[in-house]
Structure formats: structure tokens, C-alpha cells
């Protein structure tokens, strides 16, 4: 029987339209806008000036504090301005605008196609390399990887889990990466293992990608300690806590981290970025993005330079279909609607989905009939209908007791609700209010 | 048989006596003294329980009033000077004069000035839209138009104007309880000093972006050009974070800033019509 997590979960239509399309290089755009905050934590500090010449891979913003990340130029050219731009957070953020001139990379990057298996760096050097290369979790949460690799004193890690689940419908960037860059990913996993000083790594892949499972299993035989595991297809299996439960049957307690159950989870995309950073000296300035949608003419997977406007990506896919009602960055379940096509691709952009108008409109919300479908779908054992009501009525103390902050906002409850109630909208509101309240409480003490 | 009734009466009377004695002593032992003036003060308050005074309700405020040495910092915005005068009489204290306030909206971005750039189809709630993105227009500071403030108002003093998509404050009904100020996720409402004849003059904008982006998002945005700051003779105008602000306590309602403002972001209400422009120019020249 295939492994999976025991509680909750849904299975939305997969719609993986692009699982057969090879990853192509998106042509370098005429200009990019690179936001300085593409990760969780403090925004990076810009260290280039207007009219300065930059090369591809050059640091343009330095990390500020431990939980932060370096930002590199994804193109070569001239800094045209440092201004604000609307990005996928929905608000304007500081960004470095670069006008492209040629494509001159910094000399230290190894651009040969050769695959380097030998890991020369020590554990500390690998972590420093991740920090310098601006590696963040590419699964979508964009948590700086060097923080995750630094095991605090008193904690230990005995197994590394690699997330190749890609449970979101439509997205295929990790799938294609595993098929086309499998060996690099496995070397990346070995590097992560060395950094964490663990001897065992497990790669979890959902069973709707049998080709990737077969390919990775075959390649993994050459690597010590890495095993590949097929998982049942169920959303949200790509969530950290659910993947840990599915693969090694450990439960992360409420409000705790994977390290509390002696494990760390990294995405396959991150493993690939770590390979490129450590073995090839290439900082994170491009990533695989899936551009898809039911009426898109040429959906596909592309290596996209960070900062490329979404408009260019849509153009490469054959232009915006006339019936487009919504542009979503990320997966359809957890992704965010974009309000402009000028928004740049950032480190956390795993896909751009163009939904037809008919599919993108919300259905009318009806009264709750207490069918408890939302409770059954919740992978974290919460009661979404109750949390929604508490948040709607402003009973935030009670919502806190009902563990509203445990919610990972996967959207299974809203997806499954037969009355189309905006469950997640209210839960998100309650969650942010509760977090604000508890922060105020801490600062008062 | 005939004794049943007298025995019952005697037993019950004895029991009643015993309980009465117990209850008397318990009542004496656990007696809580409550200042009778609290009830009197509470009766004088408007019983709106709006929280505008900063206390949980009128009872809570009455307790605070009775306990307080002076009325400094204690004011019932709903009752105003009359109610506070009554309370002062009950407590034999001096009432502190407090300027009455009124809520104003620091945004004038109707669709005519601030074009829509996207469509929001989520829950029509300002807090939610605010947490997701800058809103249906390009201004990340302006009114979201979903009416959280109107829902928060317990005095029916606000309504949404369907033409402008902005909330309107009915001055006569507004008691300055501050519920709308707290409800607005973008902090667009401010309690300002109520002037004579309900005159109002303020910068109806909260956009902290630089001039260019602010103007592109909204035609009536404050671009922090400093013209109003330079023309004001009373030091009532400050400019901070690319935004001008008029201090209602210093403003003399001379209205010079209104004519000076190139974007028309300073609004005036309830003023008599202006004199023809020519005369005004002559006047300034002679000065």
C-alpha cells in the first residue's frame, strides 16, 4: 500500500497539462525588476547604485540579519532605477530595475554542462555557500535554506526528507526537474545530507508521476543512503508536517518545527539550486516556472530569470487567452491572484496559471449546513466551520484556543465546502489577528 | 390530626428564623460597599456603551469618574459638555472643557479620480482585502470601499455613498466614539476638532507614496509639493512621509491652502461661497 498522511486531505482534479513538456529557456527579457524581499525574513539591503553596470550572478542586495537572503542580478546590464514595484504580495516593494545588455555572467560560475559528483566543501562551507548564493526554499514558502541547515545546539537531525510531491494541481516544475535534472538533484541531496551530517535521505514523490519515481529510483541506486518513496496522491501532501507523517510516521506537535522530531524537509527544486550553488558556483537567479491554463495555446515549463515580468512568460505561452478571468501565481489551491502582468517572477513563483473567467468566479456563499466536510478534509484536525464563525464574530481568544494558528492555509476546507463558504478567508483573517494579539502580549510582558 | 397545621407553622417559622439569622450574618460579613454615586452617574450617562471614552462601557466609566480626582482625560464624547456638566454636578467637581470631535475620511478617491485596475471578488470586508493586496485601484493607502467603518458605527452616523464608493459621515449624528477609526485597516478615519458651523478643512488623502506614483494612482492625491506648507501662516501644516497634514487645533480656516493645492486634495465643507478671485488678488497685493 502506498504511504500517505492519515487525517484529512482532498483530491482536486490534477490538470497537469504540462507534465510532458520539456523545460525550455525563456528568452532574456529587455528589462527585469528584482524585488529585494523574495524570502521570509528581513528584506535584503540594496548594494548597487543607479547607472551601475551589473553582471549576471552579481549580488545586488545583501542579506540583513540571520533570517534573510542575498539577492543576485539575473541579467547583465545597467541598473536603471531603484524604485518600488507591485509584486506577488499584492503591495509595492523595493526592487532593483535592470536594463538588459547582453548576457555576461560573473567569471566564477562554471557554465560547462559537466556533472560534478565530488563534494569538496565541508558542512560549514556548504551552509555559507547557501547563504551567499541566496538559496531559499523553492517549494513556495521561500524560507532561507541556510537557516534550515543550521541545526541549533541541543537539537539533532537523523533523516533528511526531500519533497518531490508537487501535490498542487497544474504545476509540473518539480516533476520536469526530476526527469531532466535527476542526477543533479541527487547530488544536491547528498550535499544537503553532508551539511546536516545525516546518513539517510528519503525522497517522497506522489504516484501520479510514475515516470519520475522510476527515473529517480534508478538513479538513486548509485547514491549512498538515498531512497525514493511513492506516495498516494492526496493534497496537501507537500506540506511539511504531512510529508513527515507520510514518510517516517512522526507527528510534529502543534506550534513546533520538523527539527523537534529530528528531521528537516527540503524541496527537490531547492536540492537542484543547492547543487548549482555548491558545485557550479551559480547563485539562485533563475528557476523553473510552469505556465499553464486550460485555454493557454502553448503551456509549458521554462527556466525563467528572476525579475522577468509575468507578461513575458504569458507571451511565450502564446499570449493571454481572451477568456482569462484570473491570473494566479503558484498553485490553484494556495496561489495568489495577480492584479497586474507587470509583476515580476520571484524565487517563490512555481507557476503561473491563467484561469478562464467561468472557472475563476466565486460561487455564491450559502448558509452552513453542518455537514462537517471541512472538518473531514482538514489535514491538521481543525474545525474550519467553527474557526470561520469565531473569526467572523470577532471571538479571537476562543479561536486561539481552537488552535487557529495551526492552520497552514492549504484551502482544502474552502475547496470541499458544498455551500461555497469563504472558510479560509475568515480563518486567515482570524489567524493574522491572533498572531498579532499574541505578539502584543509578548511585547507587553 | 388537628395538631398537624400548628406544628407545620411552628417548624417552618423556626426554620425561617434560623435562616434569617444566618443570612443576616453572612450579609454583614460579605458586605461590599458601593458608592451610591456610581449609580447616579451611570444614570446621567447616555447608556450607549460605545466605548468612546476608552472604558468597557458606561458603568465602567462611571466607576472611573467617581474614583478620579479630577476629570482630566475623562470625557464622554457622546454626551459632550452637557452630560459631563451633569456628572460634575453630581460629584461636586469641576468639568473640564473638551473640544467636541467629529470623524472625517482622509481619502477622496472616488472612481472618477482613482480608476479601478482590478476586480476583487473575495469577501466584501476591508480587513480581508487589505490583507490580500492593495485593492481594486492602484493606491495602496486609499479607501477599499467595503464599509467596515459603516458596520462599526453604532450611531447610524455613516453610510456608503454608492456614487463615490466612499463612506460619508453625518456630522450631526457622529459622536466621535472612534469605532470607525479602529475598524479601518488603513487608518483612513481621523477624529478632528469640530469647528463653528460644522466647518471642515483637511487633506483628504493618506497616500505616502512619492508624487509620481501617488498622482498616477489617483488624481486628487497629495503629492507633498509643499505649496500648502509654504502658504500657511499659522504653522498648522506639516509634511511627513510625502503627505501633508493640517492640525485642526492650529488651523484658522483661512482657506489659502485650498486654493493653492494643485491636485485639489484639500477639501473644505460648510464655508460661505468665495469672493470673486480678482478682489482676492488685490487684497493680497496690498498686504
Coordinates of N, CA and C in Angstrom, one line a residue, chain B residues 3-175:
Chain B
X3 N -53.3 18.7 65.2 CA -52.0 19.3 65.5 C -51.1 19.6 64.3
X4 N -51.4 18.9 63.2 CA -50.6 19.0 62.0 C -50.3 20.4 61.6
X5 N -51.4 21.2 61.5 CA -51.2 22.6 61.0 C -50.4 23.4 61.9
X6 N -50.7 23.5 63.2 CA -49.8 24.3 64.1 C -48.4 23.9 64.1
X7 N -48.1 22.5 64.1 CA -46.7 22.0 64.1 C -46.0 22.5 62.8
X8 N -46.7 22.4 61.7 CA -46.0 22.8 60.4 C -45.7 24.3 60.5
X9 N -46.6 25.1 61.0 CA -46.4 26.5 61.1 C -45.2 26.8 62.0
X10 N -45.2 26.2 63.1 CA -44.1 26.4 64.1 C -42.7 26.0 63.5
X11 N -42.7 24.8 62.9 CA -41.4 24.3 62.4 C -40.9 25.3 61.3
X12 N -41.8 25.6 60.4 CA -41.4 26.5 59.3 C -40.9 27.8 59.8
X13 N -41.6 28.3 60.8 CA -41.3 29.6 61.4 C -39.9 29.6 62.0
X14 N -39.6 28.5 62.7 CA -38.3 28.3 63.4 C -37.2 28.3 62.3
X15 N -37.5 27.4 61.3 CA -36.5 27.3 60.2 C -36.2 28.7 59.6
X16 N -37.3 29.4 59.3 CA -37.2 30.7 58.7 C -36.3 31.7 59.6
X17 N -36.6 31.5 60.9 CA -35.8 32.4 61.8 C -34.3 32.0 61.8
X18 N -34.1 30.7 61.8 CA -32.6 30.3 61.8 C -32.0 30.8 60.5
X19 N -32.6 30.6 59.3 CA -32.0 31.0 58.1 C -31.9 32.5 58.0
X20 N -32.8 33.2 58.6 CA -32.8 34.7 58.6 C -31.5 35.2 59.3
X21 N -31.3 34.5 60.5 CA -30.1 34.9 61.3 C -28.9 34.6 60.5
X22 N -28.8 33.4 59.9 CA -27.6 33.0 59.1 C -27.4 34.0 58.0
X23 N -28.4 34.3 57.3 CA -28.3 35.2 56.1 C -27.9 36.6 56.6
X24 N -28.4 37.0 57.7 CA -28.1 38.3 58.3 C -26.6 38.5 58.5
X25 N -26.0 37.4 59.2 CA -24.6 37.5 59.5 C -23.7 37.4 58.2
X26 N -24.2 36.5 57.3 CA -23.4 36.4 56.0 C -23.4 37.7 55.3
X27 N -24.6 38.3 55.3 CA -24.7 39.6 54.6 C -23.8 40.7 55.2
X28 N -23.7 40.6 56.5 CA -22.9 41.6 57.2 C -21.4 41.3 56.9
X29 N -21.1 40.0 57.0 CA -19.7 39.6 56.8 C -19.2 39.9 55.4
X30 N -20.0 39.6 54.4 CA -19.5 39.8 53.0 C -20.1 41.0 52.3
X31 N -20.4 42.0 53.1 CA -20.9 43.2 52.6 C -19.9 44.0 51.7
X32 N -20.3 44.4 50.5 CA -19.5 45.2 49.7 C -20.0 46.6 49.6
X33 N -19.2 47.6 50.0 CA -19.7 48.9 49.9 C -19.6 49.4 48.5
X34 N -20.6 49.9 47.9 CA -20.6 50.5 46.6 C -21.1 52.0 46.7
X35 N -20.2 52.8 46.2 CA -20.6 54.2 46.2 C -21.9 54.5 45.5
X36 N -22.9 55.0 46.2 CA -24.2 55.2 45.6 C -24.1 56.2 44.4
X37 N -23.1 57.0 44.4 CA -23.0 58.0 43.3 C -22.7 57.3 42.0
X38 N -22.1 56.1 42.0 CA -21.9 55.4 40.7 C -23.2 55.2 40.0
X39 N -24.2 54.8 40.7 CA -25.5 54.6 40.0 C -26.0 55.9 39.5
X40 N -25.9 57.0 40.3 CA -26.4 58.3 39.9 C -25.6 58.7 38.6
X41 N -24.3 58.6 38.6 CA -23.5 59.0 37.4 C -23.9 58.2 36.2
X42 N -24.0 56.9 36.5 CA -24.4 56.0 35.3 C -25.7 56.4 34.7
X43 N -26.7 56.8 35.6 CA -28.0 57.2 35.1 C -27.8 58.5 34.2
X44 N -26.9 59.3 34.6 CA -26.7 60.5 33.8 C -26.0 60.3 32.5
X45 N -25.2 59.2 32.4 CA -24.5 58.9 31.1 C -25.5 58.4 30.0
X46 N -25.1 58.5 28.7 CA -26.1 58.2 27.7 C -26.4 56.7 27.5
X47 N -25.7 55.8 28.2 CA -26.0 54.4 28.1 C -25.8 53.8 26.7
X48 N -24.9 54.4 26.0 CA -24.7 53.9 24.6 C -23.7 52.7 24.7
X49 N -22.9 52.6 25.7 CA -21.9 51.6 25.9 C -21.0 51.5 24.6
X50 N -20.7 52.6 24.0 CA -19.9 52.6 22.8 C -18.4 52.4 23.0
X51 N -17.9 52.7 24.1 CA -16.5 52.6 24.4 C -15.7 53.8 23.9
X52 N -16.4 54.8 23.5 CA -15.7 56.0 23.0 C -14.9 56.7 24.1
X53 N -15.2 56.5 25.4 CA -14.4 57.1 26.5 C -13.2 56.4 26.8
X54 N -13.0 55.2 26.2 CA -11.9 54.4 26.4 C -12.1 53.3 27.5
X55 N -13.4 53.3 28.0 CA -13.7 52.2 29.0 C -14.6 51.2 28.4
X56 N -14.8 50.1 29.1 CA -15.6 49.0 28.5 C -17.1 49.4 28.3
X57 N -17.6 50.2 29.1 CA -19.0 50.6 29.0 C -19.3 51.8 29.9
X58 N -20.5 52.2 30.0 CA -20.9 53.4 30.8 C -20.7 53.1 32.3
X59 N -21.0 51.9 32.7 CA -20.8 51.6 34.2 C -19.4 51.7 34.6
X60 N -18.5 51.1 33.7 CA -17.1 51.2 33.9 C -16.6 52.6 34.0
X61 N -17.1 53.4 33.1 CA -16.7 54.8 33.0 C -17.2 55.6 34.3
X62 N -18.4 55.2 34.7 CA -19.0 55.9 35.9 C -18.1 55.6 37.1
X63 N -17.7 54.4 37.2 CA -16.8 54.0 38.4 C -15.5 54.8 38.3
X64 N -15.0 54.9 37.1 CA -13.7 55.7 36.9 C -13.9 57.1 37.3
X65 N -15.1 57.7 36.9 CA -15.4 59.1 37.2 C -15.5 59.3 38.7
X66 N -16.1 58.4 39.4 CA -16.3 58.6 40.8 C -15.0 58.5 41.6
X67 N -14.1 57.6 41.1 CA -12.8 57.3 41.7 C -11.9 58.5 41.4
X68 N -12.0 59.1 40.2 CA -11.0 60.0 39.8 C -10.9 61.3 40.6
X69 N -9.7 61.9 40.8 CA -9.6 63.1 41.5 C -10.1 64.3 40.7
X70 N -9.7 64.3 39.4 CA -10.2 65.4 38.6 C -10.7 64.8 37.3
X71 N -11.4 65.5 36.4 CA -11.9 65.0 35.2 C -10.9 65.0 34.0
X72 N -9.7 65.4 34.3 CA -8.6 65.5 33.3 C -8.5 64.1 32.5
X73 N -8.7 64.2 31.2 CA -8.6 63.0 30.4 C -9.8 62.1 30.4
X74 N -10.8 62.4 31.2 CA -12.1 61.7 31.2 C -13.1 62.5 30.5
X75 N -13.7 61.9 29.4 CA -14.7 62.6 28.7 C -15.6 61.6 28.0
X76 N -16.9 61.9 28.0 CA -17.9 61.2 27.3 C -18.1 61.9 26.0
X77 N -17.6 61.3 24.9 CA -17.8 62.1 23.6 C -19.2 62.1 23.1
X78 N -20.0 61.1 23.6 CA -21.4 61.0 23.1 C -22.2 62.1 23.8
X79 N -22.1 62.2 25.1 CA -22.9 63.2 25.9 C -22.3 64.6 25.7
X80 N -21.0 64.7 25.6 CA -20.4 66.1 25.4 C -20.5 66.9 26.7
X81 N -20.4 68.2 26.5 CA -20.3 69.1 27.6 C -21.6 69.0 28.6
X82 N -22.8 68.8 28.0 CA -24.0 68.8 28.9 C -23.9 67.6 29.9
X83 N -23.6 66.4 29.3 CA -23.6 65.3 30.2 C -22.4 65.4 31.2
X84 N -21.3 65.8 30.8 CA -20.1 66.0 31.7 C -20.4 67.0 32.7
X85 N -21.2 68.0 32.4 CA -21.6 69.1 33.3 C -22.5 68.5 34.4
X86 N -23.5 67.6 34.0 CA -24.4 66.9 34.9 C -23.6 66.1 35.9
X87 N -22.6 65.3 35.3 CA -21.8 64.4 36.1 C -21.0 65.2 37.1
X88 N -20.5 66.4 36.7 CA -19.7 67.2 37.6 C -20.6 67.7 38.7
X89 N -21.8 68.0 38.4 CA -22.8 68.5 39.5 C -23.0 67.4 40.5
X90 N -23.2 66.2 40.0 CA -23.4 65.0 40.9 C -22.2 64.8 41.9
X91 N -21.1 64.9 41.3 CA -19.8 64.6 42.0 C -19.2 65.8 42.7
X92 N -19.8 67.0 42.4 CA -19.3 68.2 43.0 C -17.9 68.6 42.6
X93 N -17.6 68.3 41.3 CA -16.3 68.6 40.8 C -16.4 69.6 39.6
X94 N -15.2 70.0 39.2 CA -15.2 70.9 38.1 C -15.1 70.2 36.7
X95 N -16.0 70.5 35.8 CA -16.0 69.9 34.5 C -14.8 70.5 33.7
X96 N -14.1 69.6 32.9 CA -13.0 70.1 32.1 C -13.6 70.2 30.7
X97 N -13.4 71.4 30.1 CA -13.9 71.6 28.8 C -13.1 70.8 27.7
X98 N -13.8 70.0 26.9 CA -13.1 69.2 25.9 C -13.7 69.6 24.6
X99 N -12.9 69.8 23.6 CA -13.4 70.2 22.3 C -14.1 69.0 21.7
X100 N -15.3 69.2 21.2 CA -16.0 68.1 20.5 C -15.3 67.7 19.2
X101 N -15.3 66.4 18.9 CA -14.6 66.0 17.7 C -15.6 65.4 16.7
X102 N -15.2 65.2 15.5 CA -16.0 64.5 14.5 C -15.1 63.7 13.6
X103 N -15.6 62.6 13.1 CA -14.8 61.7 12.3 C -14.8 62.2 10.8
X104 N -13.6 62.2 10.2 CA -13.5 62.6 8.8 C -12.7 61.5 8.1
X105 N -13.0 61.4 6.8 CA -12.3 60.4 6.0 C -11.2 61.0 5.2
X106 N -10.0 60.5 5.4 CA -8.8 61.1 4.8 C -8.5 60.4 3.4
X107 N -9.6 60.4 2.6 CA -9.4 59.8 1.3 C -10.6 60.4 0.4
X108 N -10.3 60.7 -0.8 CA -11.3 61.3 -1.7 C -11.3 60.5 -3.0
X109 N -10.8 59.3 -3.0 CA -10.6 58.6 -4.2 C -11.8 57.9 -4.8
X110 N -12.7 58.7 -5.3 CA -13.9 58.1 -6.0 C -13.4 57.6 -7.3
X111 N -14.2 56.7 -8.0 CA -13.7 56.1 -9.2 C -13.4 57.1 -10.3
X112 N -14.0 58.3 -10.2 CA -13.7 59.3 -11.2 C -12.3 59.8 -11.1
X113 N -11.7 59.8 -9.9 CA -10.4 60.3 -9.7 C -9.4 59.1 -9.6
X114 N -9.9 58.0 -9.2 CA -9.0 56.8 -8.9 C -9.5 55.6 -9.7
X115 N -9.1 55.4 -10.9 CA -9.6 54.4 -11.7 C -9.4 53.0 -11.2
X116 N -10.3 52.1 -11.4 CA -10.1 50.7 -11.0 C -9.1 50.0 -11.9
X117 N -8.3 49.1 -11.3 CA -7.3 48.4 -12.1 C -7.5 46.9 -12.0
X118 N -8.3 46.5 -11.1 CA -8.5 45.0 -11.0 C -9.9 44.8 -10.3
X119 N -10.3 43.6 -10.3 CA -11.6 43.3 -9.7 C -11.4 42.3 -8.5
X120 N -12.0 42.7 -7.4 CA -11.9 41.8 -6.2 C -13.2 41.1 -6.0
X121 N -13.1 39.8 -6.0 CA -14.4 39.0 -5.8 C -14.4 38.2 -4.5
X122 N -13.5 38.6 -3.6 CA -13.5 37.9 -2.3 C -14.6 38.4 -1.4
X123 N -14.5 38.1 -0.1 CA -15.4 38.5 0.9 C -15.4 40.1 1.0
X124 N -16.6 40.7 0.9 CA -16.6 42.2 0.9 C -16.3 42.7 2.3
X125 N -15.0 42.7 2.7 CA -14.6 43.1 4.0 C -13.3 43.8 3.9
X126 N -13.2 45.0 4.4 CA -11.9 45.8 4.2 C -10.7 45.1 4.7
X127 N -10.8 44.5 5.9 CA -9.7 43.8 6.5 C -9.1 42.7 5.7
X128 N -10.1 42.0 5.0 CA -9.6 40.9 4.2 C -9.0 41.4 2.9
X129 N -9.6 42.3 2.3 CA -9.0 42.8 1.0 C -7.6 43.5 1.3
X130 N -7.6 44.2 2.5 CA -6.3 44.8 2.8 C -5.2 43.8 3.1
X131 N -5.6 42.6 3.6 CA -4.5 41.6 3.9 C -4.1 41.0 2.6
X132 N -4.9 41.0 1.5 CA -4.5 40.4 0.3 C -3.7 41.2 -0.7
X133 N -4.2 42.4 -0.9 CA -3.5 43.2 -1.9 C -3.9 44.7 -1.8
X134 N -3.3 45.5 -2.6 CA -3.6 47.0 -2.5 C -5.0 47.4 -2.8
X135 N -5.7 46.5 -3.4 CA -7.2 46.9 -3.6 C -7.5 47.0 -5.1
X136 N -8.7 47.4 -5.4 CA -9.1 47.4 -6.8 C -8.5 48.6 -7.5
X137 N -7.9 49.5 -6.8 CA -7.3 50.6 -7.5 C -5.7 50.5 -7.3
X138 N -5.0 51.4 -7.8 CA -3.5 51.4 -7.7 C -3.0 52.0 -6.4
X139 N -3.9 52.5 -5.6 CA -3.5 53.2 -4.4 C -3.5 52.2 -3.2
X140 N -2.3 52.0 -2.6 CA -2.3 51.1 -1.5 C -2.6 51.7 -0.2
X141 N -3.0 53.0 -0.2 CA -3.3 53.6 1.1 C -4.8 54.0 1.2
X142 N -5.5 54.0 0.0 CA -6.8 54.6 0.0 C -7.9 53.7 0.4
X143 N -9.1 54.2 0.4 CA -10.3 53.5 0.9 C -10.6 52.3 0.0
X144 N -10.9 51.2 0.6 CA -11.2 49.9 -0.1 C -12.7 49.8 -0.4
X145 N -13.5 50.6 0.2 CA -14.9 50.7 -0.1 C -15.8 49.5 0.3
X146 N -15.4 48.7 1.2 CA -16.3 47.6 1.6 C -17.0 47.9 2.9
X147 N -16.8 49.1 3.5 CA -17.7 49.5 4.5 C -17.5 48.9 5.9
X148 N -16.3 48.6 6.3 CA -16.1 48.1 7.7 C -16.4 49.2 8.7
X149 N -16.2 50.5 8.3 CA -16.4 51.6 9.2 C -17.9 51.8 9.4
X150 N -18.7 51.6 8.3 CA -20.1 51.8 8.4 C -20.7 50.8 9.3
X151 N -20.2 49.5 9.2 CA -20.7 48.4 10.0 C -20.3 48.6 11.5
X152 N -19.2 49.3 11.7 CA -18.7 49.5 13.1 C -19.5 50.6 13.8
X153 N -20.1 51.5 13.0 CA -20.8 52.7 13.6 C -22.1 52.3 14.3
X154 N -22.2 52.5 15.6 CA -23.4 52.1 16.4 C -24.4 53.3 16.4
X155 N -24.1 54.4 15.8 CA -24.9 55.6 15.9 C -25.6 55.9 14.6
X156 N -25.4 55.0 13.6 CA -26.1 55.3 12.3 C -25.6 56.6 11.7
X157 N -24.3 56.9 12.0 CA -23.8 58.2 11.6 C -23.0 58.1 10.3
X158 N -23.0 56.9 9.7 CA -22.2 56.7 8.4 C -23.0 55.9 7.4
X159 N -22.8 56.2 6.2 CA -23.3 55.4 5.1 C -22.4 55.4 3.9
X160 N -22.5 54.4 3.1 CA -21.7 54.3 1.9 C -22.4 55.1 0.8
X161 N -21.7 56.0 0.2 CA -22.2 56.7 -1.0 C -22.0 55.8 -2.2
X162 N -23.1 55.4 -2.8 CA -22.9 54.5 -4.0 C -22.2 55.1 -5.2
X163 N -22.3 56.5 -5.3 CA -21.7 57.1 -6.4 C -20.2 57.2 -6.3
X164 N -19.7 57.5 -5.1 CA -18.3 57.6 -4.9 C -17.6 56.4 -4.4
X165 N -18.4 55.5 -3.8 CA -17.9 54.3 -3.2 C -17.1 54.6 -1.9
X166 N -17.4 55.7 -1.4 CA -16.7 56.1 -0.1 C -17.7 56.3 1.0
X167 N -17.3 56.1 2.2 CA -18.2 56.3 3.3 C -18.4 57.8 3.6
X168 N -19.6 58.1 4.1 CA -19.9 59.5 4.4 C -20.3 59.6 5.9
X169 N -19.7 60.6 6.6 CA -20.0 60.8 8.0 C -21.1 61.9 8.1
X170 N -22.2 61.5 8.8 CA -23.2 62.5 9.1 C -22.8 63.3 10.3
X171 N -22.4 64.5 10.2 CA -21.8 65.3 11.3 C -22.7 65.3 12.5
X172 N -24.0 65.5 12.3 CA -24.9 65.7 13.4 C -25.1 64.4 14.2
X173 N -24.9 63.3 13.6 CA -25.1 62.1 14.3 C -23.8 61.5 14.9
X174 N -22.6 61.9 14.3 CA -21.3 61.4 14.8 C -21.1 61.9 16.2
X175 N -20.7 60.9 17.1 CA -20.4 61.3 18.5 C -19.0 61.1 18.8

